[in-house]
Amino acid sequence: SVYRATTTAPVNIAVIKYWGKRDTTLNLPTNSSLSVTLSQRSLRTLTTASCSAEYPPADTLNLNGSPQDIQSSKRTLACISNLRALRKALEDADSSLPKLSAHPLRIVSENNFPTAAGLASSAAGFAALVRAVADLYELPQSPKDLSRIARQGSGSACRSLMGGYVAWRTGELADGSDSLAEEVAPASHWPEMRAIVLVVSAEKKDVPSTEGMQTTVATSALFAERAQNVVPERMAAIETAIQNRNFHDFAEITMRDSNTFHATCLDSWPPIFYMNDVSRAAVRLVHDINRAAGRTVCAYTFDAGPNAVIYYEDKDSEVVAGTVKAILGSNTEGWDGAFYERVANVT
Ligand code: DP6
């Protein structure tokens, strides 16, 4: 017989960025981070995990139709072995349970957005993998517990196991057991929040984030300043802004932290550039829109690539989404034309 579970996981976009590891094997971060989970109606990974004693002996993983070499991915192996150990413990405690931990696993995963678009696909991907196998194994662990495992797949993946506003606390322990994601507020707390994802370039990023953050950790003096003296205050302030649904503060902290993160990239040696001319045009446009509105109606943030995510509230969708579409959407120079307008919250 074949046992099977299917699940989806959403993309999350950080407003306080994770950048830098204190442990590269366990993916333990040097600073806490906070993200907004985007709606799964538009951006999500769909993953099916199955297992059977009749499968050929090796675990397999298929991503968007291509078989992956699991053995060369330490991160995937770490997630699977952690999940299998939890299942094994259940089986050892209850001999009536089928011995699924002994069966080869087959994992099939698919994104509903272009993987090459430089969107946070590893976050949704590892979150969905962990959730699917945990469901297959009928593990009792909470999303917070499972975030410890997803983190080892990709740091940002730990924040995709929950909806709404999610903090990843850096933790202090060397084994990473306190480096977990937790919900700061559910999506329903701030239902007006929206996000537009602007795909500036669908090309693969210059420097992968894992490698980029290692260079920054090793070479940037600004990096240590951000991690120690800037992020802790911003984490506290943005959590307060979220609790109070204070868009002005949320937006300013989000934009400033994106800028500080990209400044640490520029301060790395050799310097790392993720934003390009179209990204900078988006930054100027957001500041122009806010100035023209006489208040803060939108905020930009950029991950390790040129694509912009712009947050705004539904009541301002005409002035924000309308203007962004009219100005950037019509400028096809340096623009791949892919354009997503998405609701930031999950239900
Ligand atoms: C800029 O989670 O992709 O998007 O842990 O090495 O897999 P690894 O890195 P990853 O880094 C994401 C960096 C970021 C900021 C963020 O999502 O917080």
GROMACS .gro file of C-alpha atoms and ligand atoms in nm:
model
  365
    1SER     CA    1   0.000   0.000   0.000
    2VAL     CA    2   0.099   0.363  -0.059
    3TYR     CA    3   0.058   0.626   0.213
    4ARG     CA    4   0.017   0.982   0.091
    5ALA     CA    5  -0.029   1.344   0.209
    6THR     CA    6  -0.063   1.664   0.009
    7THR     CA    7  -0.018   2.017   0.136
    8THR     CA    8   0.060   2.372   0.026
    9ALA     CA    9   0.286   2.635   0.181
   10PRO     CA   10   0.289   3.009   0.115
   11VAL     CA   11   0.568   3.249   0.024
   12ASN     CA   12   0.672   3.498   0.294
   13ILE     CA   13   0.841   3.833   0.239
   14ALA     CA   14   1.051   3.969   0.525
   15VAL     CA   15   1.009   4.326   0.644
   16ILE     CA   16   1.300   4.283   0.887
   17LYS     CA   17   1.553   4.080   0.690
   18TYR     CA   18   1.738   3.767   0.791
   19TRP     CA   19   2.094   3.809   0.668
   20GLY     CA   20   2.386   3.627   0.826
   21LYS     CA   21   2.429   3.295   1.004
   22ARG     CA   22   2.603   3.218   1.329
   23ASP     CA   23   2.585   2.847   1.237
   24THR     CA   24   2.583   2.748   0.872
   25THR     CA   25   2.487   2.382   0.925
   26LEU     CA   26   2.181   2.445   1.141
   27ASN     CA   27   2.098   2.776   0.965
   28LEU     CA   28   2.107   2.972   1.291
   29PRO     CA   29   2.075   3.345   1.221
   30THR     CA   30   2.272   3.636   1.364
   31ASN     CA   31   1.955   3.844   1.393
   32SER     CA   32   1.583   3.794   1.438
   33SER     CA   33   1.359   3.865   1.140
   34LEU     CA   34   0.991   3.928   1.070
   35SER     CA   35   0.783   3.856   0.762
   36VAL     CA   36   0.438   3.881   0.612
   37THR     CA   37   0.296   3.564   0.463
   38LEU     CA   38   0.150   3.614   0.115
   39SER     CA   39  -0.176   3.466  -0.001
   40GLN     CA   40  -0.155   3.110  -0.125
   41ARG     CA   41  -0.410   3.188  -0.392
   42SER     CA   42  -0.128   3.333  -0.596
   43LEU     CA   43   0.212   3.227  -0.466
   44ARG     CA   44   0.252   2.884  -0.312
   45THR     CA   45   0.424   2.549  -0.335
   46LEU     CA   46   0.210   2.235  -0.363
   47THR     CA   47   0.380   1.922  -0.233
   48THR     CA   48   0.277   1.560  -0.214
   49ALA     CA   49   0.473   1.319   0.004
   50SER     CA   50   0.415   0.948  -0.021
   51CYS     CA   51   0.586   0.637   0.104
   52SER     CA   52   0.554   0.268   0.041
   53ALA     CA   53   0.742  -0.050   0.116
   54GLU     CA   54   0.704  -0.126  -0.255
   55TYR     CA   55   0.894   0.185  -0.374
   56PRO     CA   56   1.253   0.139  -0.497
   57PRO     CA   57   1.485   0.179  -0.197
   58ALA     CA   58   1.601   0.544  -0.226
   59ASP     CA   59   1.407   0.859  -0.124
   60THR     CA   60   1.327   1.078  -0.425
   61LEU     CA   61   1.241   1.444  -0.477
   62ASN     CA   62   1.090   1.596  -0.790
   63LEU     CA   63   1.072   1.978  -0.824
   64ASN     CA   64   0.856   2.130  -1.098
   65GLY     CA   65   0.888   1.815  -1.303
   66SER     CA   66   1.265   1.764  -1.261
   67PRO     CA   67   1.412   1.489  -1.046
   68GLN     CA   68   1.656   1.630  -0.785
   69ASP     CA   69   1.966   1.469  -0.644
   70ILE     CA   70   1.864   1.443  -0.279
   71GLN     CA   71   2.200   1.297  -0.174
   72SER     CA   72   2.380   1.618  -0.274
   73SER     CA   73   2.141   1.838  -0.076
   74LYS     CA   74   2.247   1.827   0.289
   75ARG     CA   75   1.956   2.055   0.374
   76THR     CA   76   1.693   1.824   0.226
   77LEU     CA   77   1.859   1.527   0.393
   78ALA     CA   78   1.856   1.710   0.728
   79CYS     CA   79   1.483   1.785   0.702
   80ILE     CA   80   1.396   1.428   0.603
   81SER     CA   81   1.610   1.265   0.870
   82ASN     CA   82   1.463   1.489   1.142
   83LEU     CA   83   1.107   1.405   1.034
   84ARG     CA   84   1.185   1.035   1.003
   85ALA     CA   85   1.332   1.030   1.354
   86LEU     CA   86   1.011   1.184   1.492
   87ARG     CA   87   0.804   0.919   1.312
   88LYS     CA   88   1.035   0.645   1.438
   89ALA     CA   89   0.983   0.766   1.795
   90LEU     CA   90   0.604   0.739   1.748
   91GLU     CA   91   0.640   0.387   1.608
   92ASP     CA   92   0.867   0.281   1.893
   93ALA     CA   93   0.609   0.404   2.143
   94ASP     CA   94   0.312   0.239   1.968
   95SER     CA   95   0.376  -0.092   1.795
   96SER     CA   96   0.034  -0.085   1.624
   97LEU     CA   97   0.147   0.198   1.395
   98PRO     CA   98   0.261   0.111   1.041
   99LYS     CA   99   0.640   0.137   1.013
  100LEU     CA  100   0.640   0.427   0.767
  101SER     CA  101   0.982   0.543   0.884
  102ALA     CA  102   1.131   0.235   0.718
  103HIS     CA  103   0.972   0.309   0.378
  104PRO     CA  104   1.134   0.507   0.097
  105LEU     CA  105   0.983   0.853   0.054
  106ARG     CA  106   0.867   1.008  -0.271
  107ILE     CA  107   0.827   1.387  -0.265
  108VAL     CA  108   0.678   1.577  -0.558
  109SER     CA  109   0.670   1.956  -0.540
  110GLU     CA  110   0.540   2.227  -0.771
  111ASN     CA  111   0.528   2.608  -0.757
  112ASN     CA  112   0.243   2.805  -0.910
  113PHE     CA  113   0.485   3.086  -1.002
  114PRO     CA  114   0.803   3.083  -1.210
  115THR     CA  115   1.079   2.932  -0.993
  116ALA     CA  116   1.338   3.131  -1.182
  117ALA     CA  117   1.164   3.458  -1.093
  118GLY     CA  118   1.384   3.499  -0.789
  119LEU     CA  119   1.083   3.494  -0.561
  120ALA     CA  120   1.122   3.330  -0.224
  121SER     CA  121   1.072   2.981  -0.362
  122SER     CA  122   1.305   2.805  -0.117
  123ALA     CA  123   1.096   2.932   0.175
  124ALA     CA  124   0.768   2.793   0.042
  125GLY     CA  125   0.945   2.485  -0.092
  126PHE     CA  126   1.101   2.367   0.233
  127ALA     CA  127   0.796   2.467   0.437
  128ALA     CA  128   0.574   2.257   0.210
  129LEU     CA  129   0.818   1.964   0.216
  130VAL     CA  130   0.827   1.961   0.597
  131ARG     CA  131   0.449   2.004   0.631
  132ALA     CA  132   0.375   1.730   0.374
  133VAL     CA  133   0.607   1.472   0.533
  134ALA     CA  134   0.487   1.568   0.884
  135ASP     CA  135   0.127   1.512   0.767
  136LEU     CA  136   0.219   1.182   0.599
  137TYR     CA  137   0.382   1.068   0.925
  138GLU     CA  138   0.089   1.206   1.131
  139LEU     CA  139   0.332   1.389   1.357
  140PRO     CA  140   0.178   1.573   1.653
  141GLN     CA  141   0.431   1.859   1.637
  142SER     CA  142   0.301   2.217   1.616
  143PRO     CA  143   0.396   2.457   1.333
  144LYS     CA  144   0.637   2.621   1.577
  145ASP     CA  145   0.808   2.285   1.644
  146LEU     CA  146   0.819   2.207   1.273
  147SER     CA  147   0.972   2.551   1.202
  148ARG     CA  148   1.288   2.418   1.371
  149ILE     CA  149   1.311   2.155   1.099
  150ALA     CA  150   1.213   2.379   0.805
  151ARG     CA  151   1.481   2.627   0.917
  152GLN     CA  152   1.746   2.366   0.840
  153GLY     CA  153   1.618   2.348   0.482
  154SER     CA  154   1.632   2.723   0.431
  155GLY     CA  155   1.635   2.983   0.706
  156SER     CA  156   1.344   3.183   0.569
  157ALA     CA  157   1.136   2.863   0.530
  158CYS     CA  158   1.070   2.851   0.905
  159ARG     CA  159   0.849   3.160   0.864
  160SER     CA  160   0.633   2.998   0.594
  161LEU     CA  161   0.470   2.745   0.830
  162MET     CA  162   0.241   3.015   0.968
  163GLY     CA  163   0.014   3.277   0.820
  164GLY     CA  164  -0.006   3.647   0.893
  165TYR     CA  165   0.285   3.824   1.064
  166VAL     CA  166   0.562   3.589   1.169
  167ALA     CA  167   0.878   3.648   1.372
  168TRP     CA  168   1.180   3.420   1.362
  169ARG     CA  169   1.357   3.457   1.695
  170THR     CA  170   1.730   3.413   1.663
  171GLY     CA  171   1.756   3.210   1.985
  172GLU     CA  172   2.069   3.164   2.193
  173LEU     CA  173   2.131   2.791   2.222
  174ALA     CA  174   2.405   2.628   2.017
  175ASP     CA  175   2.179   2.338   1.914
  176GLY     CA  176   1.925   2.580   1.765
  177SER     CA  177   1.635   2.442   1.967
  178ASP     CA  178   1.520   2.796   2.055
  179SER     CA  179   1.564   2.939   1.704
  180LEU     CA  180   1.198   2.921   1.600
  181ALA     CA  181   0.926   3.102   1.413
  182GLU     CA  182   0.617   3.228   1.592
  183GLU     CA  183   0.305   3.413   1.491
  184VAL     CA  184   0.307   3.779   1.596
  185ALA     CA  185  -0.044   3.843   1.463
  186PRO     CA  186  -0.279   3.643   1.242
  187ALA     CA  187  -0.370   3.764   0.893
  188SER     CA  188  -0.717   3.859   1.022
  189HIS     CA  189  -0.561   4.114   1.258
  190TRP     CA  190  -0.481   4.348   0.968
  191PRO     CA  191  -0.704   4.238   0.681
  192GLU     CA  192  -0.644   4.559   0.481
  193MET     CA  193  -0.277   4.472   0.420
  194ARG     CA  194  -0.187   4.407   0.055
  195ALA     CA  195   0.131   4.338  -0.135
  196ILE     CA  196   0.225   4.381  -0.496
  197VAL     CA  197   0.508   4.164  -0.620
  198LEU     CA  198   0.692   4.335  -0.904
  199VAL     CA  199   0.901   4.094  -1.103
  200VAL     CA  200   1.179   4.317  -1.229
  201SER     CA  201   1.384   4.030  -1.361
  202ALA     CA  202   1.311   3.662  -1.382
  203GLU     CA  203   1.679   3.580  -1.415
  204LYS     CA  204   1.855   3.381  -1.146
  205LYS     CA  205   2.011   3.598  -0.878
  206ASP     CA  206   2.374   3.701  -0.905
  207VAL     CA  207   2.491   3.572  -0.571
  208PRO     CA  208   2.273   3.309  -0.398
  209SER     CA  209   2.164   3.427  -0.053
  210THR     CA  210   2.351   3.153   0.135
  211GLU     CA  211   2.679   3.255  -0.025
  212GLY     CA  212   2.605   3.630  -0.016
  213MET     CA  213   2.537   3.631   0.356
  214GLN     CA  214   2.860   3.442   0.425
  215THR     CA  215   3.057   3.708   0.239
  216THR     CA  216   2.876   3.981   0.432
  217VAL     CA  217   2.937   3.813   0.769
  218ALA     CA  218   3.306   3.773   0.692
  219THR     CA  219   3.377   4.117   0.548
  220SER     CA  220   3.127   4.388   0.644
  221ALA     CA  221   3.166   4.602   0.955
  222LEU     CA  222   2.823   4.751   0.892
  223PHE     CA  223   2.676   4.401   0.916
  224ALA     CA  224   2.767   4.362   1.284
  225GLU     CA  225   2.630   4.707   1.360
  226ARG     CA  226   2.298   4.619   1.196
  227ALA     CA  227   2.267   4.282   1.369
  228GLN     CA  228   2.359   4.406   1.717
  229ASN     CA  229   2.238   4.763   1.734
  230VAL     CA  230   1.981   4.821   1.465
  231VAL     CA  231   1.765   4.510   1.425
  232PRO     CA  232   1.666   4.452   1.792
  233GLU     CA  233   1.504   4.798   1.815
  234ARG     CA  234   1.341   4.760   1.476
  235MET     CA  235   1.196   4.420   1.569
  236ALA     CA  236   1.033   4.571   1.880
  237ALA     CA  237   0.911   4.877   1.691
  238ILE     CA  238   0.760   4.688   1.398
  239GLU     CA  239   0.584   4.444   1.630
  240THR     CA  240   0.426   4.745   1.803
  241ALA     CA  241   0.333   4.895   1.465
  242ILE     CA  242   0.168   4.566   1.365
  243GLN     CA  243  -0.021   4.538   1.694
  244ASN     CA  244  -0.151   4.895   1.645
  245ARG     CA  245  -0.204   4.854   1.269
  246ASN     CA  246   0.010   5.166   1.232
  247PHE     CA  247   0.089   5.161   0.860
  248HIS     CA  248   0.314   5.468   0.873
  249ASP     CA  249   0.553   5.308   1.121
  250PHE     CA  250   0.528   4.964   0.962
  251ALA     CA  251   0.616   5.116   0.625
  252GLU     CA  252   0.904   5.331   0.741
  253ILE     CA  253   1.071   5.047   0.933
  254THR     CA  254   1.021   4.811   0.638
  255MET     CA  255   1.182   5.049   0.389
  256ARG     CA  256   1.466   5.142   0.621
  257ASP     CA  257   1.546   4.780   0.697
  258SER     CA  258   1.548   4.687   0.329
  259ASN     CA  259   1.787   4.977   0.268
  260THR     CA  260   2.012   4.881   0.561
  261PHE     CA  261   2.024   4.519   0.443
  262HIS     CA  262   2.125   4.626   0.090
  263ALA     CA  263   2.380   4.866   0.242
  264THR     CA  264   2.547   4.572   0.419
  265CYS     CA  265   2.560   4.395   0.082
  266LEU     CA  266   2.729   4.698  -0.073
  267ASP     CA  267   2.962   4.709   0.229
  268SER     CA  268   3.066   4.345   0.169
  269TRP     CA  269   3.398   4.275   0.004
  270PRO     CA  270   3.377   4.226  -0.289
  271PRO     CA  271   3.051   4.424  -0.288
  272ILE     CA  272   2.724   4.250  -0.368
  273PHE     CA  273   2.454   4.423  -0.576
  274TYR     CA  274   2.102   4.288  -0.574
  275MET     CA  275   1.902   4.595  -0.672
  276ASN     CA  276   1.923   4.732  -1.027
  277ASP     CA  277   1.804   5.046  -1.207
  278VAL     CA  278   1.443   4.928  -1.224
  279SER     CA  279   1.455   4.846  -0.850
  280ARG     CA  280   1.576   5.198  -0.778
  281ALA     CA  281   1.302   5.341  -1.000
  282ALA     CA  282   1.052   5.152  -0.782
  283VAL     CA  283   1.209   5.302  -0.467
  284ARG     CA  284   1.178   5.654  -0.608
  285LEU     CA  285   0.823   5.590  -0.721
  286VAL     CA  286   0.717   5.476  -0.372
  287HIS     CA  287   0.869   5.787  -0.214
  288ASP     CA  288   0.701   6.002  -0.482
  289ILE     CA  289   0.362   5.840  -0.422
  290ASN     CA  290   0.394   5.895  -0.046
  291ARG     CA  291   0.499   6.258  -0.092
  292ALA     CA  292   0.210   6.325  -0.332
  293ALA     CA  293  -0.039   6.161  -0.094
  294GLY     CA  294   0.089   6.368   0.197
  295ARG     CA  295   0.113   6.052   0.410
  296THR     CA  296   0.272   5.710   0.394
  297VAL     CA  297   0.056   5.489   0.178
  298CYS     CA  298   0.311   5.235   0.053
  299ALA     CA  299   0.644   5.070   0.139
  300TYR     CA  300   0.898   4.881  -0.069
  301THR     CA  301   1.122   4.594   0.028
  302PHE     CA  302   1.378   4.394  -0.171
  303ASP     CA  303   1.521   4.048  -0.100
  304ALA     CA  304   1.841   3.909  -0.249
  305GLY     CA  305   1.739   4.011  -0.599
  306PRO     CA  306   1.602   4.306  -0.797
  307ASN     CA  307   1.229   4.229  -0.755
  308ALA     CA  308   1.024   4.474  -0.547
  309VAL     CA  309   0.747   4.391  -0.305
  310ILE     CA  310   0.529   4.689  -0.224
  311TYR     CA  311   0.304   4.683   0.081
  312TYR     CA  312  -0.004   4.906   0.109
  313GLU     CA  313  -0.353   4.906   0.258
  314ASP     CA  314  -0.658   4.822   0.052
  315LYS     CA  315  -0.809   5.169   0.094
  316ASP     CA  316  -0.507   5.309  -0.091
  317SER     CA  317  -0.506   5.052  -0.370
  318GLU     CA  318  -0.607   5.306  -0.635
  319VAL     CA  319  -0.327   5.550  -0.555
  320VAL     CA  320  -0.065   5.277  -0.499
  321ALA     CA  321  -0.142   4.980  -0.725
  322GLY     CA  322  -0.295   5.209  -0.986
  323THR     CA  323   0.009   5.437  -1.004
  324VAL     CA  324   0.264   5.156  -0.987
  325LYS     CA  325   0.091   4.970  -1.269
  326ALA     CA  326   0.051   5.283  -1.479
  327ILE     CA  327   0.415   5.390  -1.440
  328LEU     CA  328   0.622   5.075  -1.397
  329GLY     CA  329   0.385   4.845  -1.583
  330SER     CA  330   0.412   5.056  -1.897
  331ASN     CA  331   0.791   5.077  -1.878
  332THR     CA  332   0.897   4.753  -2.038
  333GLU     CA  333   1.262   4.848  -2.063
  334GLY     CA  334   1.464   4.624  -1.834
  335TRP     CA  335   1.137   4.470  -1.736
  336ASP     CA  336   1.034   4.112  -1.798
  337GLY     CA  337   0.670   4.200  -1.811
  338ALA     CA  338   0.569   3.949  -1.546
  339PHE     CA  339   0.358   4.140  -1.299
  340TYR     CA  340   0.185   4.007  -0.995
  341GLU     CA  341  -0.056   4.193  -0.776
  342ARG     CA  342  -0.119   3.992  -0.466
  343VAL     CA  343  -0.293   4.009  -0.135
  344ALA     CA  344  -0.040   3.989   0.144
  345ASN     CA  345  -0.239   3.790   0.393
  346VAL     CA  346  -0.331   3.428   0.416
  347THR     CA  347  -0.671   3.319   0.530
  348DP6     C1  348   1.715   3.836   0.180
  348DP6     O1  349   1.645   3.179   0.368
  348DP6     O2  350   1.718   3.195   0.128
  348DP6     O3  351   1.533   3.684   0.163
  348DP6     O4  352   1.904   3.009   0.499
  348DP6     O5  353   2.082   3.021   0.329
  348DP6     O6  354   1.859   2.926   0.268
  348DP6     P1  355   1.935   3.024   0.354
  348DP6     O7  356   1.890   3.168   0.309
  348DP6     P2  357   1.747   3.223   0.271
  348DP6     O8  358   1.773   3.380   0.287
  348DP6     C2  359   1.673   3.475   0.274
  348DP6     C3  360   1.732   3.610   0.278
  348DP6     C4  361   1.637   3.725   0.248
  348DP6     C5  362   1.580   3.784   0.376
  348DP6     C6  363   1.469   3.709   0.445
  348DP6     O9  364   1.391   3.636   0.382
  348DP6    O10  365   1.458   3.728   0.568
   0.00000   0.00000   0.00000
